[in-house]
Amino acid sequence: GVQPDGGAGTATQASAKAASDVPAVKATGVHKAFGGLHVLKGIDMTVEPGTVTVILGPSGSGKSTFLRLINQLETITAGSIEINGELIGFKHVNKGGRDVLQTLNDREIGRQRAELGMVFQRFNLFPHRTALQNVMEAPVHVAKTPKAKARAEAMAQLERVGMADRANYYPMQLSGGQQQRVAIARALAMHPKIMLFDEPTSALDPELVGEVLGVMRTLADAGMTMIVVTHEIGFAREVADQVVFMDGGVVVERGSSSIIDHPAEPRFQDFLSNVL
Ligand code: ADP
Ligand code: MG
């Protein structure tokens, strides 16, 4: 699935293909070890474009580590991940007739990471910037978008998450749910093709969970490709195209959202009986 370097023609073909039948994410035999701690032990996962995958699993099962590998916040120990058909983190180079895997440089990794938006459990907004300034930050300073254009686009993203009327508020003046909606707008401002959510509602008071899940549902309905780690079983049941249950660094069970009501594996049954 690795694309050769090519001109515009190749790139156009590749993106036309990506829009049709190339998985948005394809993880193959993914392992991750931190020193002697073997955290991921051969994860295979395919996420089709425009679909929502919900990853469930107990604390410590490796869910965050898997998302962080996809976003290249960690380096993979073994196996491979492709985003829209492109291998991440490495490229094949021909060295004296031999095919060798070479680590990508920071610029190349930056280009790949730009395909992804990530939302974390903690909102991570800049405290001394308004909601609008938070959303404009990366477009202006990373993508070098002219300020006026970035401001207009940021307002549109705030509108999308229902926060346009709070554009000039500082994070501390916003509820946790509102801050998380701004964090989603901030991720969307870079026009990612895939959104990763790592327990986006776990730090919220219960009455604020719904507004964030509502925004995520709207995104899913609009066709965004999403991988969501969450304990919100209702969201998984209603929104997920694919449910993946991880435990101990392996995928124990996967299927459509119907597996939530008919889990086959005892470990998944136990997990569900504890969270439901
Ligand atoms: P989950 O998100 O499912 O709760 P994590 O991916 O956060 O699980 O963690 C899986 C395991 O990997 C845990 O035992 C955790 O302590 C360990 N781990 C995660 N990140 C690191 C790290 N940077 N260094 C060492 N161990 C880590
Ligand atoms: Mg986690």
PDB file of C-alpha atoms and ligand atoms in Angstrom:
ATOM      1  CA  GLY A   1       0.000   0.000   0.000  1.00  0.00           C
ATOM      2  CA  VAL A   2       2.965   2.379  -0.122  1.00  0.00           C
ATOM      3  CA  GLN A   3       2.668   5.003  -2.852  1.00  0.00           C
ATOM      4  CA  PRO A   4       5.731   5.763  -4.955  1.00  0.00           C
ATOM      5  CA  ASP A   5       6.889   9.360  -5.055  1.00  0.00           C
ATOM      6  CA  GLY A   6       5.238  10.915  -8.022  1.00  0.00           C
ATOM      7  CA  GLY A   7       4.017  14.064  -9.698  1.00  0.00           C
ATOM      8  CA  ALA A   8       0.596  15.627  -9.560  1.00  0.00           C
ATOM      9  CA  GLY A   9      -0.923  12.854 -11.660  1.00  0.00           C
ATOM     10  CA  THR A  10       0.068  10.209  -9.147  1.00  0.00           C
ATOM     11  CA  ALA A  11      -1.166  12.293  -6.234  1.00  0.00           C
ATOM     12  CA  THR A  12      -4.529  12.850  -7.918  1.00  0.00           C
ATOM     13  CA  GLN A  13      -4.932   9.159  -8.587  1.00  0.00           C
ATOM     14  CA  ALA A  14      -3.943   8.341  -5.034  1.00  0.00           C
ATOM     15  CA  SER A  15      -6.486  10.719  -3.525  1.00  0.00           C
ATOM     16  CA  ALA A  16      -9.233   9.557  -5.883  1.00  0.00           C
ATOM     17  CA  LYS A  17      -8.466   6.035  -4.758  1.00  0.00           C
ATOM     18  CA  ALA A  18      -8.376   7.073  -1.104  1.00  0.00           C
ATOM     19  CA  ALA A  19     -11.857   8.485  -1.488  1.00  0.00           C
ATOM     20  CA  SER A  20     -13.164   5.166  -2.748  1.00  0.00           C
ATOM     21  CA  ASP A  21     -11.675   1.970  -1.404  1.00  0.00           C
ATOM     22  CA  VAL A  22      -8.503   2.659   0.569  1.00  0.00           C
ATOM     23  CA  PRO A  23      -9.040   2.388   4.345  1.00  0.00           C
ATOM     24  CA  ALA A  24      -8.692   5.628   6.286  1.00  0.00           C
ATOM     25  CA  VAL A  25      -6.662   3.724   8.855  1.00  0.00           C
ATOM     26  CA  LYS A  26      -5.143   0.296   8.476  1.00  0.00           C
ATOM     27  CA  ALA A  27      -3.166  -1.067  11.432  1.00  0.00           C
ATOM     28  CA  THR A  28      -1.365  -4.347  10.930  1.00  0.00           C
ATOM     29  CA  GLY A  29       0.287  -6.326  13.711  1.00  0.00           C
ATOM     30  CA  VAL A  30       0.942  -3.236  15.808  1.00  0.00           C
ATOM     31  CA  HIS A  31       3.174  -3.715  18.826  1.00  0.00           C
ATOM     32  CA  LYS A  32       4.315  -1.145  21.348  1.00  0.00           C
ATOM     33  CA  ALA A  33       6.708  -1.680  24.225  1.00  0.00           C
ATOM     34  CA  PHE A  34       7.871   0.888  26.773  1.00  0.00           C
ATOM     35  CA  GLY A  35      11.187  -0.603  27.784  1.00  0.00           C
ATOM     36  CA  GLY A  36      10.264  -4.054  29.057  1.00  0.00           C
ATOM     37  CA  LEU A  37       6.550  -3.253  29.286  1.00  0.00           C
ATOM     38  CA  HIS A  38       4.784  -4.791  26.292  1.00  0.00           C
ATOM     39  CA  VAL A  39       1.635  -2.678  25.995  1.00  0.00           C
ATOM     40  CA  LEU A  40       0.265  -3.492  22.513  1.00  0.00           C
ATOM     41  CA  LYS A  41       0.626  -7.068  21.331  1.00  0.00           C
ATOM     42  CA  GLY A  42      -0.374  -7.223  17.700  1.00  0.00           C
ATOM     43  CA  ILE A  43      -3.307  -4.904  16.997  1.00  0.00           C
ATOM     44  CA  ASP A  44      -5.011  -5.209  13.606  1.00  0.00           C
ATOM     45  CA  MET A  45      -7.641  -2.616  12.795  1.00  0.00           C
ATOM     46  CA  THR A  46      -9.240  -1.228   9.656  1.00  0.00           C
ATOM     47  CA  VAL A  47     -11.271   1.972   9.665  1.00  0.00           C
ATOM     48  CA  GLU A  48     -13.199   2.762   6.499  1.00  0.00           C
ATOM     49  CA  PRO A  49     -13.546   6.395   5.379  1.00  0.00           C
ATOM     50  CA  GLY A  50     -16.614   8.136   6.764  1.00  0.00           C
ATOM     51  CA  THR A  51     -17.155   5.624   9.543  1.00  0.00           C
ATOM     52  CA  VAL A  52     -16.994   5.757  13.331  1.00  0.00           C
ATOM     53  CA  THR A  53     -14.961   3.203  15.260  1.00  0.00           C
ATOM     54  CA  VAL A  54     -15.445   3.090  19.024  1.00  0.00           C
ATOM     55  CA  ILE A  55     -12.709   1.454  21.085  1.00  0.00           C
ATOM     56  CA  LEU A  56     -13.817   0.111  24.438  1.00  0.00           C
ATOM     57  CA  GLY A  57     -11.672  -1.486  27.095  1.00  0.00           C
ATOM     58  CA  PRO A  58     -10.566  -1.311  30.713  1.00  0.00           C
ATOM     59  CA  SER A  59      -7.999   1.188  31.944  1.00  0.00           C
ATOM     60  CA  GLY A  60      -4.470   0.146  31.028  1.00  0.00           C
ATOM     61  CA  SER A  61      -5.484  -1.960  28.036  1.00  0.00           C
ATOM     62  CA  GLY A  62      -3.490   0.218  25.616  1.00  0.00           C
ATOM     63  CA  LYS A  63      -6.258   2.323  24.028  1.00  0.00           C
ATOM     64  CA  SER A  64      -4.508   5.690  24.421  1.00  0.00           C
ATOM     65  CA  THR A  65      -1.210   4.218  23.316  1.00  0.00           C
ATOM     66  CA  PHE A  66      -2.858   2.976  20.129  1.00  0.00           C
ATOM     67  CA  LEU A  67      -4.314   6.427  19.333  1.00  0.00           C
ATOM     68  CA  ARG A  68      -0.963   8.035  20.119  1.00  0.00           C
ATOM     69  CA  LEU A  69       0.737   5.681  17.668  1.00  0.00           C
ATOM     70  CA  ILE A  70      -1.749   6.617  14.949  1.00  0.00           C
ATOM     71  CA  ASN A  71      -0.995  10.293  15.607  1.00  0.00           C
ATOM     72  CA  GLN A  72       2.761   9.627  15.823  1.00  0.00           C
ATOM     73  CA  LEU A  73       3.015  10.915  19.365  1.00  0.00           C
ATOM     74  CA  GLU A  74       4.769   7.591  20.060  1.00  0.00           C
ATOM     75  CA  THR A  75       6.928   5.481  17.776  1.00  0.00           C
ATOM     76  CA  ILE A  76       5.819   2.003  16.810  1.00  0.00           C
ATOM     77  CA  THR A  77       7.813  -1.002  18.046  1.00  0.00           C
ATOM     78  CA  ALA A  78       6.666  -3.419  15.340  1.00  0.00           C
ATOM     79  CA  GLY A  79       3.957  -3.673  12.722  1.00  0.00           C
ATOM     80  CA  SER A  80       2.648  -0.888  10.518  1.00  0.00           C
ATOM     81  CA  ILE A  81      -0.034   1.770  10.291  1.00  0.00           C
ATOM     82  CA  GLU A  82      -1.285   3.271   7.049  1.00  0.00           C
ATOM     83  CA  ILE A  83      -3.364   6.443   6.872  1.00  0.00           C
ATOM     84  CA  ASN A  84      -5.309   6.812   3.622  1.00  0.00           C
ATOM     85  CA  GLY A  85      -3.037   4.212   2.059  1.00  0.00           C
ATOM     86  CA  GLU A  86       0.197   5.863   3.134  1.00  0.00           C
ATOM     87  CA  LEU A  87       2.585   4.211   5.575  1.00  0.00           C
ATOM     88  CA  ILE A  88       3.191   6.517   8.541  1.00  0.00           C
ATOM     89  CA  GLY A  89       6.539   7.211  10.165  1.00  0.00           C
ATOM     90  CA  PHE A  90       8.604   5.408   7.542  1.00  0.00           C
ATOM     91  CA  LYS A  91       9.293   5.271   3.842  1.00  0.00           C
ATOM     92  CA  HIS A  92      10.679   2.576   1.598  1.00  0.00           C
ATOM     93  CA  VAL A  93      13.957   3.551  -0.022  1.00  0.00           C
ATOM     94  CA  ASN A  94      16.052   1.634  -2.495  1.00  0.00           C
ATOM     95  CA  LYS A  95      19.583   1.176  -1.177  1.00  0.00           C
ATOM     96  CA  GLY A  96      21.827  -0.629  -3.626  1.00  0.00           C
ATOM     97  CA  GLY A  97      18.957  -2.724  -4.959  1.00  0.00           C
ATOM     98  CA  ARG A  98      17.635  -3.485  -1.470  1.00  0.00           C
ATOM     99  CA  ASP A  99      14.349  -2.159  -0.123  1.00  0.00           C
ATOM    100  CA  VAL A 100      15.043  -0.468   3.224  1.00  0.00           C
ATOM    101  CA  LEU A 101      12.640   1.221   5.649  1.00  0.00           C
ATOM    102  CA  GLN A 102      13.798   4.688   6.593  1.00  0.00           C
ATOM    103  CA  THR A 103      12.362   6.878   9.359  1.00  0.00           C
ATOM    104  CA  LEU A 104      10.622  10.014   8.061  1.00  0.00           C
ATOM    105  CA  ASN A 105      12.008  13.416   8.981  1.00  0.00           C
ATOM    106  CA  ASP A 106      10.093  15.873  11.172  1.00  0.00           C
ATOM    107  CA  ARG A 107       8.677  17.792   8.214  1.00  0.00           C
ATOM    108  CA  GLU A 108       7.331  14.611   6.631  1.00  0.00           C
ATOM    109  CA  ILE A 109       5.873  13.477   9.946  1.00  0.00           C
ATOM    110  CA  GLY A 110       4.287  16.908  10.363  1.00  0.00           C
ATOM    111  CA  ARG A 111       2.626  16.610   6.974  1.00  0.00           C
ATOM    112  CA  GLN A 112       1.221  13.187   7.914  1.00  0.00           C
ATOM    113  CA  ARG A 113       0.032  14.369  11.311  1.00  0.00           C
ATOM    114  CA  ALA A 114      -1.844  17.228   9.633  1.00  0.00           C
ATOM    115  CA  GLU A 115      -4.316  14.604   8.363  1.00  0.00           C
ATOM    116  CA  LEU A 116      -5.384  13.941  11.951  1.00  0.00           C
ATOM    117  CA  GLY A 117      -7.154  15.916  14.622  1.00  0.00           C
ATOM    118  CA  MET A 118      -7.037  14.764  18.217  1.00  0.00           C
ATOM    119  CA  VAL A 119      -9.152  15.591  21.239  1.00  0.00           C
ATOM    120  CA  PHE A 120      -7.990  14.546  24.680  1.00  0.00           C
ATOM    121  CA  GLN A 121      -9.656  13.924  28.000  1.00  0.00           C
ATOM    122  CA  ARG A 122      -8.262  17.214  29.339  1.00  0.00           C
ATOM    123  CA  PHE A 123      -9.218  20.187  27.239  1.00  0.00           C
ATOM    124  CA  ASN A 124      -5.686  21.559  26.822  1.00  0.00           C
ATOM    125  CA  LEU A 125      -6.839  24.991  25.718  1.00  0.00           C
ATOM    126  CA  PHE A 126      -4.383  27.854  26.071  1.00  0.00           C
ATOM    127  CA  PRO A 127      -5.662  29.561  29.248  1.00  0.00           C
ATOM    128  CA  HIS A 128      -4.617  33.098  28.281  1.00  0.00           C
ATOM    129  CA  ARG A 129      -6.297  32.992  24.881  1.00  0.00           C
ATOM    130  CA  THR A 130      -9.976  33.323  24.087  1.00  0.00           C
ATOM    131  CA  ALA A 131     -11.962  30.515  22.479  1.00  0.00           C
ATOM    132  CA  LEU A 132     -11.539  32.209  19.107  1.00  0.00           C
ATOM    133  CA  GLN A 133      -7.793  32.730  19.591  1.00  0.00           C
ATOM    134  CA  ASN A 134      -7.423  29.081  20.582  1.00  0.00           C
ATOM    135  CA  VAL A 135      -9.135  27.942  17.392  1.00  0.00           C
ATOM    136  CA  MET A 136      -7.108  30.383  15.234  1.00  0.00           C
ATOM    137  CA  GLU A 137      -3.759  29.438  16.770  1.00  0.00           C
ATOM    138  CA  ALA A 138      -2.723  26.535  14.516  1.00  0.00           C
ATOM    139  CA  PRO A 139      -4.166  27.946  11.265  1.00  0.00           C
ATOM    140  CA  VAL A 140      -2.239  31.203  11.805  1.00  0.00           C
ATOM    141  CA  HIS A 141       1.012  29.896  13.284  1.00  0.00           C
ATOM    142  CA  VAL A 142       1.313  26.450  11.707  1.00  0.00           C
ATOM    143  CA  ALA A 143      -0.625  26.685   8.445  1.00  0.00           C
ATOM    144  CA  LYS A 144       0.275  30.411   7.946  1.00  0.00           C
ATOM    145  CA  THR A 145      -3.305  31.289   7.061  1.00  0.00           C
ATOM    146  CA  PRO A 146      -3.816  35.082   6.865  1.00  0.00           C
ATOM    147  CA  LYS A 147      -5.398  36.313  10.093  1.00  0.00           C
ATOM    148  CA  ALA A 148      -8.664  37.614   8.662  1.00  0.00           C
ATOM    149  CA  LYS A 149      -9.291  34.346   6.836  1.00  0.00           C
ATOM    150  CA  ALA A 150      -8.292  32.294   9.875  1.00  0.00           C
ATOM    151  CA  ARG A 151     -10.665  34.319  12.037  1.00  0.00           C
ATOM    152  CA  ALA A 152     -13.585  33.761   9.670  1.00  0.00           C
ATOM    153  CA  GLU A 153     -12.861  30.051   9.463  1.00  0.00           C
ATOM    154  CA  ALA A 154     -12.436  29.775  13.223  1.00  0.00           C
ATOM    155  CA  MET A 155     -15.817  31.438  13.728  1.00  0.00           C
ATOM    156  CA  ALA A 156     -17.344  28.893  11.349  1.00  0.00           C
ATOM    157  CA  GLN A 157     -15.831  26.043  13.400  1.00  0.00           C
ATOM    158  CA  LEU A 158     -17.103  27.584  16.642  1.00  0.00           C
ATOM    159  CA  GLU A 159     -20.513  27.842  14.996  1.00  0.00           C
ATOM    160  CA  ARG A 160     -20.326  24.157  14.132  1.00  0.00           C
ATOM    161  CA  VAL A 161     -19.833  23.196  17.802  1.00  0.00           C
ATOM    162  CA  GLY A 162     -22.407  25.723  19.025  1.00  0.00           C
ATOM    163  CA  MET A 163     -19.841  28.035  20.613  1.00  0.00           C
ATOM    164  CA  ALA A 164     -19.918  31.093  18.319  1.00  0.00           C
ATOM    165  CA  ASP A 165     -21.607  33.175  21.007  1.00  0.00           C
ATOM    166  CA  ARG A 166     -18.702  32.434  23.397  1.00  0.00           C
ATOM    167  CA  ALA A 167     -15.929  33.260  20.914  1.00  0.00           C
ATOM    168  CA  ASN A 168     -14.417  35.977  23.107  1.00  0.00           C
ATOM    169  CA  TYR A 169     -14.578  34.067  26.388  1.00  0.00           C
ATOM    170  CA  TYR A 170     -11.472  32.707  28.075  1.00  0.00           C
ATOM    171  CA  PRO A 171     -11.336  28.997  28.956  1.00  0.00           C
ATOM    172  CA  MET A 172     -11.805  29.648  32.671  1.00  0.00           C
ATOM    173  CA  GLN A 173     -15.068  31.461  31.870  1.00  0.00           C
ATOM    174  CA  LEU A 174     -16.393  28.338  30.124  1.00  0.00           C
ATOM    175  CA  SER A 175     -17.766  25.078  31.503  1.00  0.00           C
ATOM    176  CA  GLY A 176     -15.839  21.863  30.902  1.00  0.00           C
ATOM    177  CA  GLY A 177     -18.289  20.856  28.210  1.00  0.00           C
ATOM    178  CA  GLN A 178     -17.936  24.213  26.473  1.00  0.00           C
ATOM    179  CA  GLN A 179     -14.134  24.004  26.698  1.00  0.00           C
ATOM    180  CA  GLN A 180     -14.210  20.553  25.144  1.00  0.00           C
ATOM    181  CA  ARG A 181     -16.402  21.816  22.301  1.00  0.00           C
ATOM    182  CA  VAL A 182     -13.850  24.578  21.679  1.00  0.00           C
ATOM    183  CA  ALA A 183     -11.111  21.901  21.707  1.00  0.00           C
ATOM    184  CA  ILE A 184     -13.055  20.024  19.020  1.00  0.00           C
ATOM    185  CA  ALA A 185     -13.395  23.232  16.968  1.00  0.00           C
ATOM    186  CA  ARG A 186      -9.668  23.799  17.372  1.00  0.00           C
ATOM    187  CA  ALA A 187      -8.907  20.325  16.005  1.00  0.00           C
ATOM    188  CA  LEU A 188     -11.353  20.842  13.112  1.00  0.00           C
ATOM    189  CA  ALA A 189      -9.746  24.162  12.186  1.00  0.00           C
ATOM    190  CA  MET A 190      -6.825  22.325  10.585  1.00  0.00           C
ATOM    191  CA  HIS A 191      -9.241  20.386   8.333  1.00  0.00           C
ATOM    192  CA  PRO A 192      -8.234  16.885   9.450  1.00  0.00           C
ATOM    193  CA  LYS A 193      -9.441  13.903   7.455  1.00  0.00           C
ATOM    194  CA  ILE A 194      -9.640  11.745  10.584  1.00  0.00           C
ATOM    195  CA  MET A 195     -10.562  12.713  14.135  1.00  0.00           C
ATOM    196  CA  LEU A 196      -9.224  10.816  17.149  1.00  0.00           C
ATOM    197  CA  PHE A 197     -11.006  11.203  20.491  1.00  0.00           C
ATOM    198  CA  ASP A 198      -9.414   9.876  23.670  1.00  0.00           C
ATOM    199  CA  GLU A 199     -12.084   9.720  26.381  1.00  0.00           C
ATOM    200  CA  PRO A 200     -13.328  13.218  25.500  1.00  0.00           C
ATOM    201  CA  THR A 201     -16.050  13.199  28.150  1.00  0.00           C
ATOM    202  CA  SER A 202     -14.327  11.356  31.003  1.00  0.00           C
ATOM    203  CA  ALA A 203     -13.251  14.532  32.802  1.00  0.00           C
ATOM    204  CA  LEU A 204     -16.682  16.173  32.549  1.00  0.00           C
ATOM    205  CA  ASP A 205     -19.421  16.495  35.107  1.00  0.00           C
ATOM    206  CA  PRO A 206     -22.208  14.115  34.064  1.00  0.00           C
ATOM    207  CA  GLU A 207     -24.605  16.895  33.058  1.00  0.00           C
ATOM    208  CA  LEU A 208     -22.046  18.220  30.527  1.00  0.00           C
ATOM    209  CA  VAL A 209     -21.345  14.929  28.755  1.00  0.00           C
ATOM    210  CA  GLY A 210     -24.361  15.124  26.455  1.00  0.00           C
ATOM    211  CA  GLU A 211     -23.440  18.393  24.730  1.00  0.00           C
ATOM    212  CA  VAL A 212     -20.008  17.037  23.766  1.00  0.00           C
ATOM    213  CA  LEU A 213     -21.390  13.705  22.562  1.00  0.00           C
ATOM    214  CA  GLY A 214     -23.976  15.699  20.608  1.00  0.00           C
ATOM    215  CA  VAL A 215     -21.250  17.599  18.750  1.00  0.00           C
ATOM    216  CA  MET A 216     -19.444  14.323  18.036  1.00  0.00           C
ATOM    217  CA  ARG A 217     -22.642  12.813  16.714  1.00  0.00           C
ATOM    218  CA  THR A 218     -23.113  15.795  14.386  1.00  0.00           C
ATOM    219  CA  LEU A 219     -19.592  15.300  13.083  1.00  0.00           C
ATOM    220  CA  ALA A 220     -20.258  11.615  12.486  1.00  0.00           C
ATOM    221  CA  ASP A 221     -23.487  12.434  10.662  1.00  0.00           C
ATOM    222  CA  ALA A 222     -21.527  14.839   8.450  1.00  0.00           C
ATOM    223  CA  GLY A 223     -19.321  11.923   7.373  1.00  0.00           C
ATOM    224  CA  MET A 224     -16.193  12.553   9.440  1.00  0.00           C
ATOM    225  CA  THR A 225     -13.974   9.505   9.915  1.00  0.00           C
ATOM    226  CA  MET A 226     -13.603   9.055  13.664  1.00  0.00           C
ATOM    227  CA  ILE A 227     -11.907   6.773  16.160  1.00  0.00           C
ATOM    228  CA  VAL A 228     -13.360   7.286  19.605  1.00  0.00           C
ATOM    229  CA  VAL A 229     -12.101   5.823  22.861  1.00  0.00           C
ATOM    230  CA  THR A 230     -14.944   6.174  25.326  1.00  0.00           C
ATOM    231  CA  HIS A 231     -16.855   4.489  28.110  1.00  0.00           C
ATOM    232  CA  GLU A 232     -20.106   5.997  26.819  1.00  0.00           C
ATOM    233  CA  ILE A 233     -21.839   2.803  25.811  1.00  0.00           C
ATOM    234  CA  GLY A 234     -24.959   4.599  24.584  1.00  0.00           C
ATOM    235  CA  PHE A 235     -22.885   6.645  22.155  1.00  0.00           C
ATOM    236  CA  ALA A 236     -21.142   3.490  20.935  1.00  0.00           C
ATOM    237  CA  ARG A 237     -24.426   1.698  20.460  1.00  0.00           C
ATOM    238  CA  GLU A 238     -26.016   4.526  18.501  1.00  0.00           C
ATOM    239  CA  VAL A 239     -23.125   6.016  16.523  1.00  0.00           C
ATOM    240  CA  ALA A 240     -20.441   3.346  16.013  1.00  0.00           C
ATOM    241  CA  ASP A 241     -20.146   1.533  12.716  1.00  0.00           C
ATOM    242  CA  GLN A 242     -17.495  -0.638  14.315  1.00  0.00           C
ATOM    243  CA  VAL A 243     -16.918  -1.511  17.979  1.00  0.00           C
ATOM    244  CA  VAL A 244     -13.551  -2.841  19.094  1.00  0.00           C
ATOM    245  CA  PHE A 245     -13.020  -4.230  22.585  1.00  0.00           C
ATOM    246  CA  MET A 246      -9.403  -4.228  23.744  1.00  0.00           C
ATOM    247  CA  ASP A 247      -7.963  -5.841  26.847  1.00  0.00           C
ATOM    248  CA  GLY A 248      -4.355  -6.488  27.787  1.00  0.00           C
ATOM    249  CA  GLY A 249      -2.980  -5.026  24.563  1.00  0.00           C
ATOM    250  CA  VAL A 250      -4.978  -7.216  22.203  1.00  0.00           C
ATOM    251  CA  VAL A 251      -8.320  -6.934  20.429  1.00  0.00           C
ATOM    252  CA  VAL A 252     -10.568  -9.386  22.236  1.00  0.00           C
ATOM    253  CA  GLU A 253     -13.739  -8.818  20.225  1.00  0.00           C
ATOM    254  CA  ARG A 254     -14.901  -6.622  17.368  1.00  0.00           C
ATOM    255  CA  GLY A 255     -17.979  -6.191  15.246  1.00  0.00           C
ATOM    256  CA  SER A 256     -20.901  -3.905  14.570  1.00  0.00           C
ATOM    257  CA  SER A 257     -22.467  -2.052  17.496  1.00  0.00           C
ATOM    258  CA  SER A 258     -24.751  -5.042  18.010  1.00  0.00           C
ATOM    259  CA  ILE A 259     -21.921  -6.828  19.846  1.00  0.00           C
ATOM    260  CA  ILE A 260     -22.592  -4.482  22.777  1.00  0.00           C
ATOM    261  CA  ASP A 261     -25.902  -6.201  23.358  1.00  0.00           C
ATOM    262  CA  HIS A 262     -24.624  -9.638  22.388  1.00  0.00           C
ATOM    263  CA  PRO A 263     -20.997  -9.897  23.547  1.00  0.00           C
ATOM    264  CA  ALA A 264     -19.450 -13.271  22.795  1.00  0.00           C
ATOM    265  CA  GLU A 265     -16.262 -13.100  24.843  1.00  0.00           C
ATOM    266  CA  PRO A 266     -16.425 -13.464  28.639  1.00  0.00           C
ATOM    267  CA  ARG A 267     -13.965 -10.590  29.145  1.00  0.00           C
ATOM    268  CA  PHE A 268     -16.186  -8.285  27.082  1.00  0.00           C
ATOM    269  CA  GLN A 269     -19.268  -9.481  28.952  1.00  0.00           C
ATOM    270  CA  ASP A 270     -17.556  -8.689  32.277  1.00  0.00           C
ATOM    271  CA  PHE A 271     -16.462  -5.259  31.070  1.00  0.00           C
ATOM    272  CA  LEU A 272     -19.962  -4.365  29.895  1.00  0.00           C
ATOM    273  CA  SER A 273     -21.601  -5.551  33.082  1.00  0.00           C
ATOM    274  CA  ASN A 274     -19.268  -3.222  34.998  1.00  0.00           C
ATOM    275  CA  VAL A 275     -19.809  -0.096  32.886  1.00  0.00           C
ATOM    276  CA  LEU A 276     -23.525  -0.436  32.088  1.00  0.00           C
TER     277      LEU A 276
HETATM  278  P1  ADP B   1      -5.561   2.917  28.355  1.00  0.00           P
HETATM  279  O1  ADP B   1      -5.660   4.170  27.560  1.00  0.00           O
HETATM  280  O2  ADP B   1      -6.308   1.768  27.757  1.00  0.00           O
HETATM  281  O3  ADP B   1      -5.973   3.141  29.784  1.00  0.00           O
HETATM  282  P2  ADP B   1      -2.719   3.263  28.032  1.00  0.00           P
HETATM  283  O4  ADP B   1      -2.441   3.134  26.594  1.00  0.00           O
HETATM  284  O5  ADP B   1      -2.762   4.630  28.600  1.00  0.00           O
HETATM  285  O6  ADP B   1      -4.045   2.459  28.385  1.00  0.00           O
HETATM  286  O7  ADP B   1      -1.631   2.488  28.854  1.00  0.00           O
HETATM  287  C1  ADP B   1      -1.355   1.105  28.643  1.00  0.00           C
HETATM  288  C2  ADP B   1      -0.167   0.730  29.495  1.00  0.00           C
HETATM  289  O8  ADP B   1       0.990   1.388  28.985  1.00  0.00           O
HETATM  290  C3  ADP B   1      -0.294   1.127  30.959  1.00  0.00           C
HETATM  291  O9  ADP B   1       0.279   0.095  31.732  1.00  0.00           O
HETATM  292  C4  ADP B   1       0.524   2.380  31.025  1.00  0.00           C
HETATM  293  O10 ADP B   1       1.052   2.561  32.316  1.00  0.00           O
HETATM  294  C5  ADP B   1       1.625   2.108  30.026  1.00  0.00           C
HETATM  295  N1  ADP B   1       2.196   3.321  29.434  1.00  0.00           N
HETATM  296  C6  ADP B   1       1.520   4.229  28.671  1.00  0.00           C
HETATM  297  N2  ADP B   1       2.337   5.221  28.276  1.00  0.00           N
HETATM  298  C7  ADP B   1       3.558   4.945  28.803  1.00  0.00           C
HETATM  299  C8  ADP B   1       4.841   5.579  28.739  1.00  0.00           C
HETATM  300  N3  ADP B   1       5.019   6.725  28.048  1.00  0.00           N
HETATM  301  N4  ADP B   1       5.855   4.997  29.390  1.00  0.00           N
HETATM  302  C9  ADP B   1       5.669   3.848  30.078  1.00  0.00           C
HETATM  303  N5  ADP B   1       4.506   3.190  30.167  1.00  0.00           N
HETATM  304  C10 ADP B   1       3.458   3.724  29.533  1.00  0.00           C
HETATM  305 MG    MG B   2      -6.385   6.050  28.031  1.00  0.00          MG
END
